[in-house]
């Protein structure tokens, strides 16, 4: 019997071999090179419309910065005179010298459009950054700290029930027209929607199991908020940043339209559109409204498309 088993095992040696296992290999663990931001960027790049508008927006932003340093550029507030007649080059249509034409007092619209774009972008980025940072701070405090809920809710109700337009008009009317006044007026209530949304989202996830476990282990509050709560809201925060910039630019255009915007001496897209509105019924001078309106439309549409596309790409459910 034993001899038969021995013959069978000898035959199996031709087909099977014992594996040799090293003790160190048992300690090795699997490694994944997954990166959330790399995956988000890869998903964002698949959106061709968003990539197109982002490229277009980057070109506009870069050009607004380098335009004053290019050769043969005229000043945005310089009144240009005709060399032959010595009079102001008023309402000159676009030509080789004035690419966007001139306005009613002989100022170069090309220089004024790009100077106005810089001013409006400064307003948009300043207001957007403040609204997101302050709104995120208040919203987190509002949603996570239960004792602060009643106080912040009352403050929110008071400010939210006052129409935003009235606040903008009153502040712009009382204070001296200036860039700082415009930014201050928009920041008073601009953070409310961001704070409310962050508060609602944090209330939904603050008592989930991983947060309860962190608190039971003695994790500090700031680490629970920064590591457990805010990462879930990345897509919302990015979208709010992108959308608050065109909203701020739109508010600047509105205040200028009703006569409470920046001084005329400071070019902005709102000032330019307001100037072009006064001559829009004249076909020969309609270009004064068309060029700033095109730049404003491109900037606002680009921010909207990029913000929504990046919010979708940052959604963890799309990372499969």
mmCIF file of C-alpha atoms in Angstrom:
data_model
loop_
_atom_site.group_PDB
_atom_site.id
_atom_site.type_symbol
_atom_site.label_atom_id
_atom_site.label_comp_id
_atom_site.label_asym_id
_atom_site.label_seq_id
_atom_site.Cartn_x
_atom_site.Cartn_y
_atom_site.Cartn_z
ATOM 1 C CA UNK A 1 0.000 0.000 0.000
ATOM 2 C CA UNK A 2 2.768 2.412 0.977
ATOM 3 C CA UNK A 3 4.692 1.589 -2.140
ATOM 4 C CA UNK A 4 1.700 2.520 -4.306
ATOM 5 C CA UNK A 5 1.332 5.894 -2.538
ATOM 6 C CA UNK A 6 5.019 6.555 -2.999
ATOM 7 C CA UNK A 7 4.751 5.915 -6.734
ATOM 8 C CA UNK A 8 1.781 8.279 -7.028
ATOM 9 C CA UNK A 9 3.583 11.091 -5.168
ATOM 10 C CA UNK A 10 6.685 10.591 -7.285
ATOM 11 C CA UNK A 11 4.554 11.052 -10.419
ATOM 12 C CA UNK A 12 2.975 14.222 -9.037
ATOM 13 C CA UNK A 13 6.352 15.868 -8.581
ATOM 14 C CA UNK A 14 6.476 16.370 -12.321
ATOM 15 C CA UNK A 15 3.353 18.581 -12.249
ATOM 16 C CA UNK A 16 3.454 20.285 -8.817
ATOM 17 C CA UNK A 17 6.101 22.172 -6.923
ATOM 18 C CA UNK A 18 6.056 23.466 -3.387
ATOM 19 C CA UNK A 19 6.016 27.250 -3.213
ATOM 20 C CA UNK A 20 8.533 28.975 -1.043
ATOM 21 C CA UNK A 21 7.086 31.778 1.071
ATOM 22 C CA UNK A 22 9.232 34.473 2.594
ATOM 23 C CA UNK A 23 8.404 35.860 5.993
ATOM 24 C CA UNK A 24 8.949 39.509 4.867
ATOM 25 C CA UNK A 25 6.434 39.237 2.034
ATOM 26 C CA UNK A 26 3.633 38.590 4.507
ATOM 27 C CA UNK A 27 4.159 42.099 5.967
ATOM 28 C CA UNK A 28 3.714 43.869 2.625
ATOM 29 C CA UNK A 29 0.431 45.634 1.991
ATOM 30 C CA UNK A 30 -1.175 46.802 -1.215
ATOM 31 C CA UNK A 31 -0.451 50.382 -2.328
ATOM 32 C CA UNK A 32 -2.724 52.589 -4.377
ATOM 33 C CA UNK A 33 -1.505 55.739 -6.094
ATOM 34 C CA UNK A 34 -5.023 57.191 -6.206
ATOM 35 C CA UNK A 35 -5.185 60.948 -5.766
ATOM 36 C CA UNK A 36 -8.486 62.759 -5.290
ATOM 37 C CA UNK A 37 -7.318 65.982 -6.950
ATOM 38 C CA UNK A 38 -5.645 64.143 -9.831
ATOM 39 C CA UNK A 39 -8.839 62.202 -10.406
ATOM 40 C CA UNK A 40 -10.872 65.435 -10.198
ATOM 41 C CA UNK A 41 -8.642 67.115 -12.763
ATOM 42 C CA UNK A 42 -8.893 64.107 -15.058
ATOM 43 C CA UNK A 43 -12.685 64.194 -14.888
ATOM 44 C CA UNK A 44 -12.686 67.947 -15.468
ATOM 45 C CA UNK A 45 -10.476 67.613 -18.557
ATOM 46 C CA UNK A 46 -13.029 65.296 -20.141
ATOM 47 C CA UNK A 47 -15.462 68.224 -20.338
ATOM 48 C CA UNK A 48 -14.464 69.880 -23.600
ATOM 49 C CA UNK A 49 -16.695 72.916 -23.135
ATOM 50 C CA UNK A 50 -15.193 73.633 -19.716
ATOM 51 C CA UNK A 51 -11.651 73.256 -21.065
ATOM 52 C CA UNK A 52 -12.433 75.638 -23.915
ATOM 53 C CA UNK A 53 -13.865 78.318 -21.642
ATOM 54 C CA UNK A 54 -11.057 77.881 -19.126
ATOM 55 C CA UNK A 55 -8.462 78.398 -21.863
ATOM 56 C CA UNK A 56 -10.365 81.431 -23.108
ATOM 57 C CA UNK A 57 -10.638 82.871 -19.600
ATOM 58 C CA UNK A 58 -6.928 82.339 -18.905
ATOM 59 C CA UNK A 59 -6.059 84.153 -22.134
ATOM 60 C CA UNK A 60 -8.288 87.095 -21.152
ATOM 61 C CA UNK A 61 -6.856 87.226 -17.619
ATOM 62 C CA UNK A 62 -3.296 87.122 -18.907
ATOM 63 C CA UNK A 63 -3.953 89.773 -21.537
ATOM 64 C CA UNK A 64 -5.586 92.178 -19.084
ATOM 65 C CA UNK A 65 -2.391 92.047 -17.014
ATOM 66 C CA UNK A 66 0.125 92.519 -19.833
ATOM 67 C CA UNK A 67 -1.909 94.918 -22.009
ATOM 68 C CA UNK A 68 -0.620 98.161 -20.399
ATOM 69 C CA UNK A 69 2.984 97.050 -21.005
ATOM 70 C CA UNK A 70 2.535 96.333 -24.699
ATOM 71 C CA UNK A 71 3.958 98.871 -27.175
ATOM 72 C CA UNK A 72 1.841 101.667 -28.668
ATOM 73 C CA UNK A 73 -0.872 101.405 -26.013
ATOM 74 C CA UNK A 74 -2.889 104.512 -25.156
ATOM 75 C CA UNK A 75 -4.001 105.450 -21.677
ATOM 76 C CA UNK A 76 -7.582 104.534 -20.687
ATOM 77 C CA UNK A 77 -8.294 108.105 -19.498
ATOM 78 C CA UNK A 78 -6.262 109.960 -22.122
ATOM 79 C CA UNK A 79 -8.248 112.213 -24.441
ATOM 80 C CA UNK A 80 -6.807 111.728 -27.923
ATOM 81 C CA UNK A 81 -6.538 114.647 -30.331
ATOM 82 C CA UNK A 82 -6.534 114.564 -34.105
ATOM 83 C CA UNK A 83 -3.111 115.544 -35.465
ATOM 84 C CA UNK A 84 -4.574 117.413 -38.439
ATOM 85 C CA UNK A 85 -7.406 119.351 -36.812
ATOM 86 C CA UNK A 86 -6.206 119.432 -33.202
ATOM 87 C CA UNK A 87 -9.705 118.470 -32.052
ATOM 88 C CA UNK A 88 -10.807 115.471 -30.021
ATOM 89 C CA UNK A 89 -11.196 112.167 -31.898
ATOM 90 C CA UNK A 90 -14.818 111.784 -30.874
ATOM 91 C CA UNK A 91 -16.861 108.697 -31.764
ATOM 92 C CA UNK A 92 -14.277 107.374 -34.196
ATOM 93 C CA UNK A 93 -15.358 103.905 -35.381
ATOM 94 C CA UNK A 94 -12.901 100.989 -35.085
ATOM 95 C CA UNK A 95 -9.881 101.391 -37.363
ATOM 96 C CA UNK A 96 -6.177 100.584 -37.477
ATOM 97 C CA UNK A 97 -5.334 103.202 -34.826
ATOM 98 C CA UNK A 98 -8.315 102.701 -32.526
ATOM 99 C CA UNK A 99 -9.144 99.002 -32.633
ATOM 100 C CA UNK A 100 -12.365 99.415 -30.626
ATOM 101 C CA UNK A 101 -12.969 103.015 -31.673
ATOM 102 C CA UNK A 102 -13.273 106.007 -29.347
ATOM 103 C CA UNK A 103 -16.021 107.352 -27.111
ATOM 104 C CA UNK A 104 -17.761 110.712 -27.087
ATOM 105 C CA UNK A 105 -14.754 112.587 -25.650
ATOM 106 C CA UNK A 106 -12.019 110.888 -27.670
ATOM 107 C CA UNK A 107 -10.841 108.183 -25.255
ATOM 108 C CA UNK A 108 -9.547 104.911 -26.704
ATOM 109 C CA UNK A 109 -12.096 102.163 -26.083
ATOM 110 C CA UNK A 110 -9.472 99.420 -26.522
ATOM 111 C CA UNK A 111 -7.545 100.669 -23.485
ATOM 112 C CA UNK A 112 -10.714 101.413 -21.544
ATOM 113 C CA UNK A 113 -12.209 97.957 -22.099
ATOM 114 C CA UNK A 114 -9.148 96.139 -20.771
ATOM 115 C CA UNK A 115 -8.689 98.593 -17.913
ATOM 116 C CA UNK A 116 -12.376 98.149 -17.038
ATOM 117 C CA UNK A 117 -11.990 94.376 -17.195
ATOM 118 C CA UNK A 118 -9.135 94.578 -14.681
ATOM 119 C CA UNK A 119 -11.244 96.698 -12.342
ATOM 120 C CA UNK A 120 -14.276 94.414 -12.568
ATOM 121 C CA UNK A 121 -12.146 91.302 -12.013
ATOM 122 C CA UNK A 122 -10.580 92.865 -8.918
ATOM 123 C CA UNK A 123 -14.083 93.482 -7.567
ATOM 124 C CA UNK A 124 -15.234 89.996 -8.514
ATOM 125 C CA UNK A 125 -12.272 88.142 -7.002
ATOM 126 C CA UNK A 126 -12.239 90.262 -3.820
ATOM 127 C CA UNK A 127 -15.952 89.856 -3.159
ATOM 128 C CA UNK A 128 -15.955 86.185 -4.142
ATOM 129 C CA UNK A 129 -13.004 85.338 -1.893
ATOM 130 C CA UNK A 130 -14.496 87.165 1.092
ATOM 131 C CA UNK A 131 -17.946 85.645 0.654
ATOM 132 C CA UNK A 132 -16.572 82.120 0.437
ATOM 133 C CA UNK A 133 -14.087 82.383 3.329
ATOM 134 C CA UNK A 134 -16.395 84.270 5.695
ATOM 135 C CA UNK A 135 -19.479 82.341 4.624
ATOM 136 C CA UNK A 136 -17.674 79.039 5.101
ATOM 137 C CA UNK A 137 -16.511 80.069 8.585
ATOM 138 C CA UNK A 138 -19.944 81.258 9.726
ATOM 139 C CA UNK A 139 -21.684 78.296 8.092
ATOM 140 C CA UNK A 140 -19.379 75.807 9.820
ATOM 141 C CA UNK A 141 -19.847 77.512 13.184
ATOM 142 C CA UNK A 142 -23.585 77.712 12.583
ATOM 143 C CA UNK A 143 -23.957 74.046 11.714
ATOM 144 C CA UNK A 144 -21.497 72.404 14.117
ATOM 145 C CA UNK A 145 -21.869 74.414 17.325
ATOM 146 C CA UNK A 146 -25.405 73.838 18.569
ATOM 147 C CA UNK A 147 -25.291 76.715 21.087
ATOM 148 C CA UNK A 148 -24.563 79.218 18.309
ATOM 149 C CA UNK A 149 -27.451 78.069 16.129
ATOM 150 C CA UNK A 150 -30.130 80.339 17.633
ATOM 151 C CA UNK A 151 -27.981 83.487 17.619
ATOM 152 C CA UNK A 152 -26.714 83.105 14.061
ATOM 153 C CA UNK A 153 -30.187 82.171 12.838
ATOM 154 C CA UNK A 154 -31.597 85.467 14.152
ATOM 155 C CA UNK A 155 -28.762 87.437 12.523
ATOM 156 C CA UNK A 156 -29.352 85.596 9.279
ATOM 157 C CA UNK A 157 -33.089 86.275 9.340
ATOM 158 C CA UNK A 158 -32.573 89.996 9.896
ATOM 159 C CA UNK A 159 -30.049 90.403 7.082
ATOM 160 C CA UNK A 160 -31.776 88.010 4.710
ATOM 161 C CA UNK A 161 -35.141 89.764 4.966
ATOM 162 C CA UNK A 162 -33.628 93.054 3.823
ATOM 163 C CA UNK A 163 -33.508 93.077 0.003
ATOM 164 C CA UNK A 164 -29.939 92.916 -1.241
ATOM 165 C CA UNK A 165 -30.622 95.669 -3.775
ATOM 166 C CA UNK A 166 -31.626 98.124 -1.032
ATOM 167 C CA UNK A 167 -28.429 97.439 0.908
ATOM 168 C CA UNK A 168 -26.278 97.917 -2.182
ATOM 169 C CA UNK A 169 -28.021 101.162 -3.082
ATOM 170 C CA UNK A 170 -27.902 102.604 0.453
ATOM 171 C CA UNK A 171 -24.217 101.839 1.024
ATOM 172 C CA UNK A 172 -23.232 103.113 -2.406
ATOM 173 C CA UNK A 173 -25.309 106.269 -1.818
ATOM 174 C CA UNK A 174 -24.057 107.039 1.712
ATOM 175 C CA UNK A 175 -20.358 106.343 1.226
ATOM 176 C CA UNK A 176 -18.049 108.023 -1.249
ATOM 177 C CA UNK A 177 -18.036 106.279 -4.649
ATOM 178 C CA UNK A 178 -14.843 104.234 -4.773
ATOM 179 C CA UNK A 179 -13.579 100.723 -5.402
ATOM 180 C CA UNK A 180 -13.474 99.944 -1.666
ATOM 181 C CA UNK A 181 -17.060 101.179 -1.262
ATOM 182 C CA UNK A 182 -18.236 98.878 -4.033
ATOM 183 C CA UNK A 183 -16.495 95.857 -2.509
ATOM 184 C CA UNK A 184 -17.786 96.658 0.988
ATOM 185 C CA UNK A 185 -21.372 97.021 -0.209
ATOM 186 C CA UNK A 186 -21.314 93.624 -1.900
ATOM 187 C CA UNK A 187 -19.654 91.873 1.059
ATOM 188 C CA UNK A 188 -22.281 92.914 3.619
ATOM 189 C CA UNK A 189 -24.822 90.286 2.573
ATOM 190 C CA UNK A 190 -23.013 88.321 -0.133
ATOM 191 C CA UNK A 191 -21.901 85.633 2.338
ATOM 192 C CA UNK A 192 -25.422 84.736 3.518
ATOM 193 C CA UNK A 193 -26.242 82.143 0.861
ATOM 194 C CA UNK A 194 -22.867 80.443 1.280
ATOM 195 C CA UNK A 195 -23.205 80.294 5.089
ATOM 196 C CA UNK A 196 -26.742 78.903 4.875
ATOM 197 C CA UNK A 197 -25.765 76.172 2.435
ATOM 198 C CA UNK A 198 -22.667 75.120 4.395
ATOM 199 C CA UNK A 199 -24.737 75.022 7.598
ATOM 200 C CA UNK A 200 -27.335 72.721 6.056
ATOM 201 C CA UNK A 201 -24.705 70.360 4.664
ATOM 202 C CA UNK A 202 -22.810 70.147 7.951
ATOM 203 C CA UNK A 203 -25.982 69.379 9.899
ATOM 204 C CA UNK A 204 -26.549 66.425 7.561
ATOM 205 C CA UNK A 205 -23.125 64.832 8.117
ATOM 206 C CA UNK A 206 -21.996 66.052 11.562
ATOM 207 C CA UNK A 207 -23.549 63.105 13.460
ATOM 208 C CA UNK A 208 -22.473 60.308 11.151
ATOM 209 C CA UNK A 209 -20.511 57.390 12.556
ATOM 210 C CA UNK A 210 -17.024 58.560 11.544
ATOM 211 C CA UNK A 211 -17.577 61.943 13.214
ATOM 212 C CA UNK A 212 -18.934 60.351 16.371
ATOM 213 C CA UNK A 213 -15.909 58.055 16.457
ATOM 214 C CA UNK A 214 -13.549 61.006 16.065
ATOM 215 C CA UNK A 215 -15.188 62.880 18.920
ATOM 216 C CA UNK A 216 -15.106 59.791 21.141
ATOM 217 C CA UNK A 217 -11.370 59.457 20.491
ATOM 218 C CA UNK A 218 -10.842 63.037 21.637
ATOM 219 C CA UNK A 219 -10.107 64.570 18.253
ATOM 220 C CA UNK A 220 -10.052 68.384 18.451
ATOM 221 C CA UNK A 221 -12.977 70.212 16.914
ATOM 222 C CA UNK A 222 -10.853 71.981 14.303
ATOM 223 C CA UNK A 223 -9.540 68.632 13.043
ATOM 224 C CA UNK A 224 -13.024 67.128 12.886
ATOM 225 C CA UNK A 225 -14.171 70.111 10.827
ATOM 226 C CA UNK A 226 -11.124 70.331 8.567
ATOM 227 C CA UNK A 227 -10.612 66.591 8.028
ATOM 228 C CA UNK A 228 -14.099 65.076 8.286
ATOM 229 C CA UNK A 229 -16.598 67.776 7.287
ATOM 230 C CA UNK A 230 -15.146 70.283 4.841
ATOM 231 C CA UNK A 231 -13.641 67.702 2.423
ATOM 232 C CA UNK A 232 -17.199 66.534 1.697
ATOM 233 C CA UNK A 233 -18.074 70.076 0.591
ATOM 234 C CA UNK A 234 -15.184 70.708 -1.793
ATOM 235 C CA UNK A 235 -17.363 70.597 -4.886
ATOM 236 C CA UNK A 236 -19.884 73.012 -3.363
ATOM 237 C CA UNK A 237 -17.198 75.450 -2.233
ATOM 238 C CA UNK A 238 -15.484 75.473 -5.621
ATOM 239 C CA UNK A 239 -18.780 76.061 -7.385
ATOM 240 C CA UNK A 240 -19.671 78.928 -5.043
ATOM 241 C CA UNK A 241 -16.283 80.574 -5.657
ATOM 242 C CA UNK A 242 -16.735 80.389 -9.408
ATOM 243 C CA UNK A 243 -20.319 81.639 -9.338
ATOM 244 C CA UNK A 244 -19.787 84.479 -6.864
ATOM 245 C CA UNK A 245 -17.317 86.226 -9.179
ATOM 246 C CA UNK A 246 -19.741 86.856 -12.094
ATOM 247 C CA UNK A 247 -22.474 87.750 -9.584
ATOM 248 C CA UNK A 248 -20.230 90.452 -8.107
ATOM 249 C CA UNK A 249 -19.405 91.769 -11.579
ATOM 250 C CA UNK A 250 -23.113 91.828 -12.399
ATOM 251 C CA UNK A 251 -23.850 93.819 -9.218
ATOM 252 C CA UNK A 252 -21.193 96.342 -10.188
ATOM 253 C CA UNK A 253 -22.801 96.744 -13.598
ATOM 254 C CA UNK A 254 -26.218 97.200 -11.948
ATOM 255 C CA UNK A 255 -25.009 99.880 -9.510
ATOM 256 C CA UNK A 256 -23.322 101.754 -12.322
ATOM 257 C CA UNK A 257 -26.469 101.470 -14.415
ATOM 258 C CA UNK A 258 -28.514 103.282 -11.749
ATOM 259 C CA UNK A 259 -25.807 105.900 -11.246
ATOM 260 C CA UNK A 260 -24.297 104.655 -7.946
ATOM 261 C CA UNK A 261 -21.262 102.831 -9.287
ATOM 262 C CA UNK A 262 -17.616 103.750 -9.620
ATOM 263 C CA UNK A 263 -16.522 107.245 -10.631
ATOM 264 C CA UNK A 264 -16.472 107.883 -14.364
ATOM 265 C CA UNK A 265 -12.721 108.478 -14.175
ATOM 266 C CA UNK A 266 -12.237 104.816 -13.136
ATOM 267 C CA UNK A 267 -13.035 102.546 -16.100
ATOM 268 C CA UNK A 268 -15.022 99.419 -15.368
ATOM 269 C CA UNK A 269 -17.253 97.170 -17.413
ATOM 270 C CA UNK A 270 -20.233 98.731 -15.679
ATOM 271 C CA UNK A 271 -19.136 102.250 -16.596
ATOM 272 C CA UNK A 272 -18.446 101.264 -20.192
ATOM 273 C CA UNK A 273 -21.791 99.517 -20.628
ATOM 274 C CA UNK A 274 -23.571 102.483 -19.074
ATOM 275 C CA UNK A 275 -21.800 104.838 -21.489
ATOM 276 C CA UNK A 276 -22.602 102.604 -24.432
ATOM 277 C CA UNK A 277 -26.240 102.402 -23.384
ATOM 278 C CA UNK A 278 -26.653 106.129 -23.926
ATOM 279 C CA UNK A 279 -25.633 105.843 -27.596
ATOM 280 C CA UNK A 280 -27.049 102.408 -28.410
ATOM 281 C CA UNK A 281 -29.852 103.896 -30.520
ATOM 282 C CA UNK A 282 -27.276 105.326 -32.911
ATOM 283 C CA UNK A 283 -26.116 102.644 -35.342
ATOM 284 C CA UNK A 284 -22.812 104.456 -35.974
ATOM 285 C CA UNK A 285 -21.894 104.506 -32.246
ATOM 286 C CA UNK A 286 -23.349 101.158 -31.191
ATOM 287 C CA UNK A 287 -19.879 99.619 -31.068
ATOM 288 C CA UNK A 288 -19.340 101.457 -27.750
ATOM 289 C CA UNK A 289 -21.824 99.055 -26.154
ATOM 290 C CA UNK A 290 -21.007 95.937 -28.157
ATOM 291 C CA UNK A 291 -17.326 95.514 -27.206
ATOM 292 C CA UNK A 292 -17.629 95.798 -23.394
ATOM 293 C CA UNK A 293 -20.805 93.697 -23.479
ATOM 294 C CA UNK A 294 -18.970 90.923 -25.355
ATOM 295 C CA UNK A 295 -16.082 90.910 -22.873
ATOM 296 C CA UNK A 296 -18.504 90.884 -19.917
ATOM 297 C CA UNK A 297 -20.504 88.016 -21.429
ATOM 298 C CA UNK A 298 -17.409 85.921 -22.130
ATOM 299 C CA UNK A 299 -16.052 86.394 -18.601
ATOM 300 C CA UNK A 300 -19.331 85.614 -16.820
ATOM 301 C CA UNK A 301 -20.221 82.628 -19.013
ATOM 302 C CA UNK A 302 -16.714 81.202 -18.589
ATOM 303 C CA UNK A 303 -16.932 81.355 -14.804
ATOM 304 C CA UNK A 304 -20.381 79.738 -14.789
ATOM 305 C CA UNK A 305 -19.333 76.873 -17.073
ATOM 306 C CA UNK A 306 -16.038 76.258 -15.260
ATOM 307 C CA UNK A 307 -17.680 76.358 -11.828
ATOM 308 C CA UNK A 308 -20.397 73.874 -12.685
ATOM 309 C CA UNK A 309 -18.018 71.554 -14.528
ATOM 310 C CA UNK A 310 -15.501 71.526 -11.681
ATOM 311 C CA UNK A 311 -18.242 70.931 -9.128
ATOM 312 C CA UNK A 312 -19.376 67.877 -11.092
ATOM 313 C CA UNK A 313 -15.787 66.654 -11.428
ATOM 314 C CA UNK A 314 -15.142 67.109 -7.690
ATOM 315 C CA UNK A 315 -18.123 64.966 -6.769
ATOM 316 C CA UNK A 316 -16.672 61.742 -5.312
ATOM 317 C CA UNK A 317 -19.480 59.721 -6.908
ATOM 318 C CA UNK A 318 -17.954 60.422 -10.332
ATOM 319 C CA UNK A 319 -14.596 58.929 -9.305
ATOM 320 C CA UNK A 320 -15.050 55.303 -10.226
#
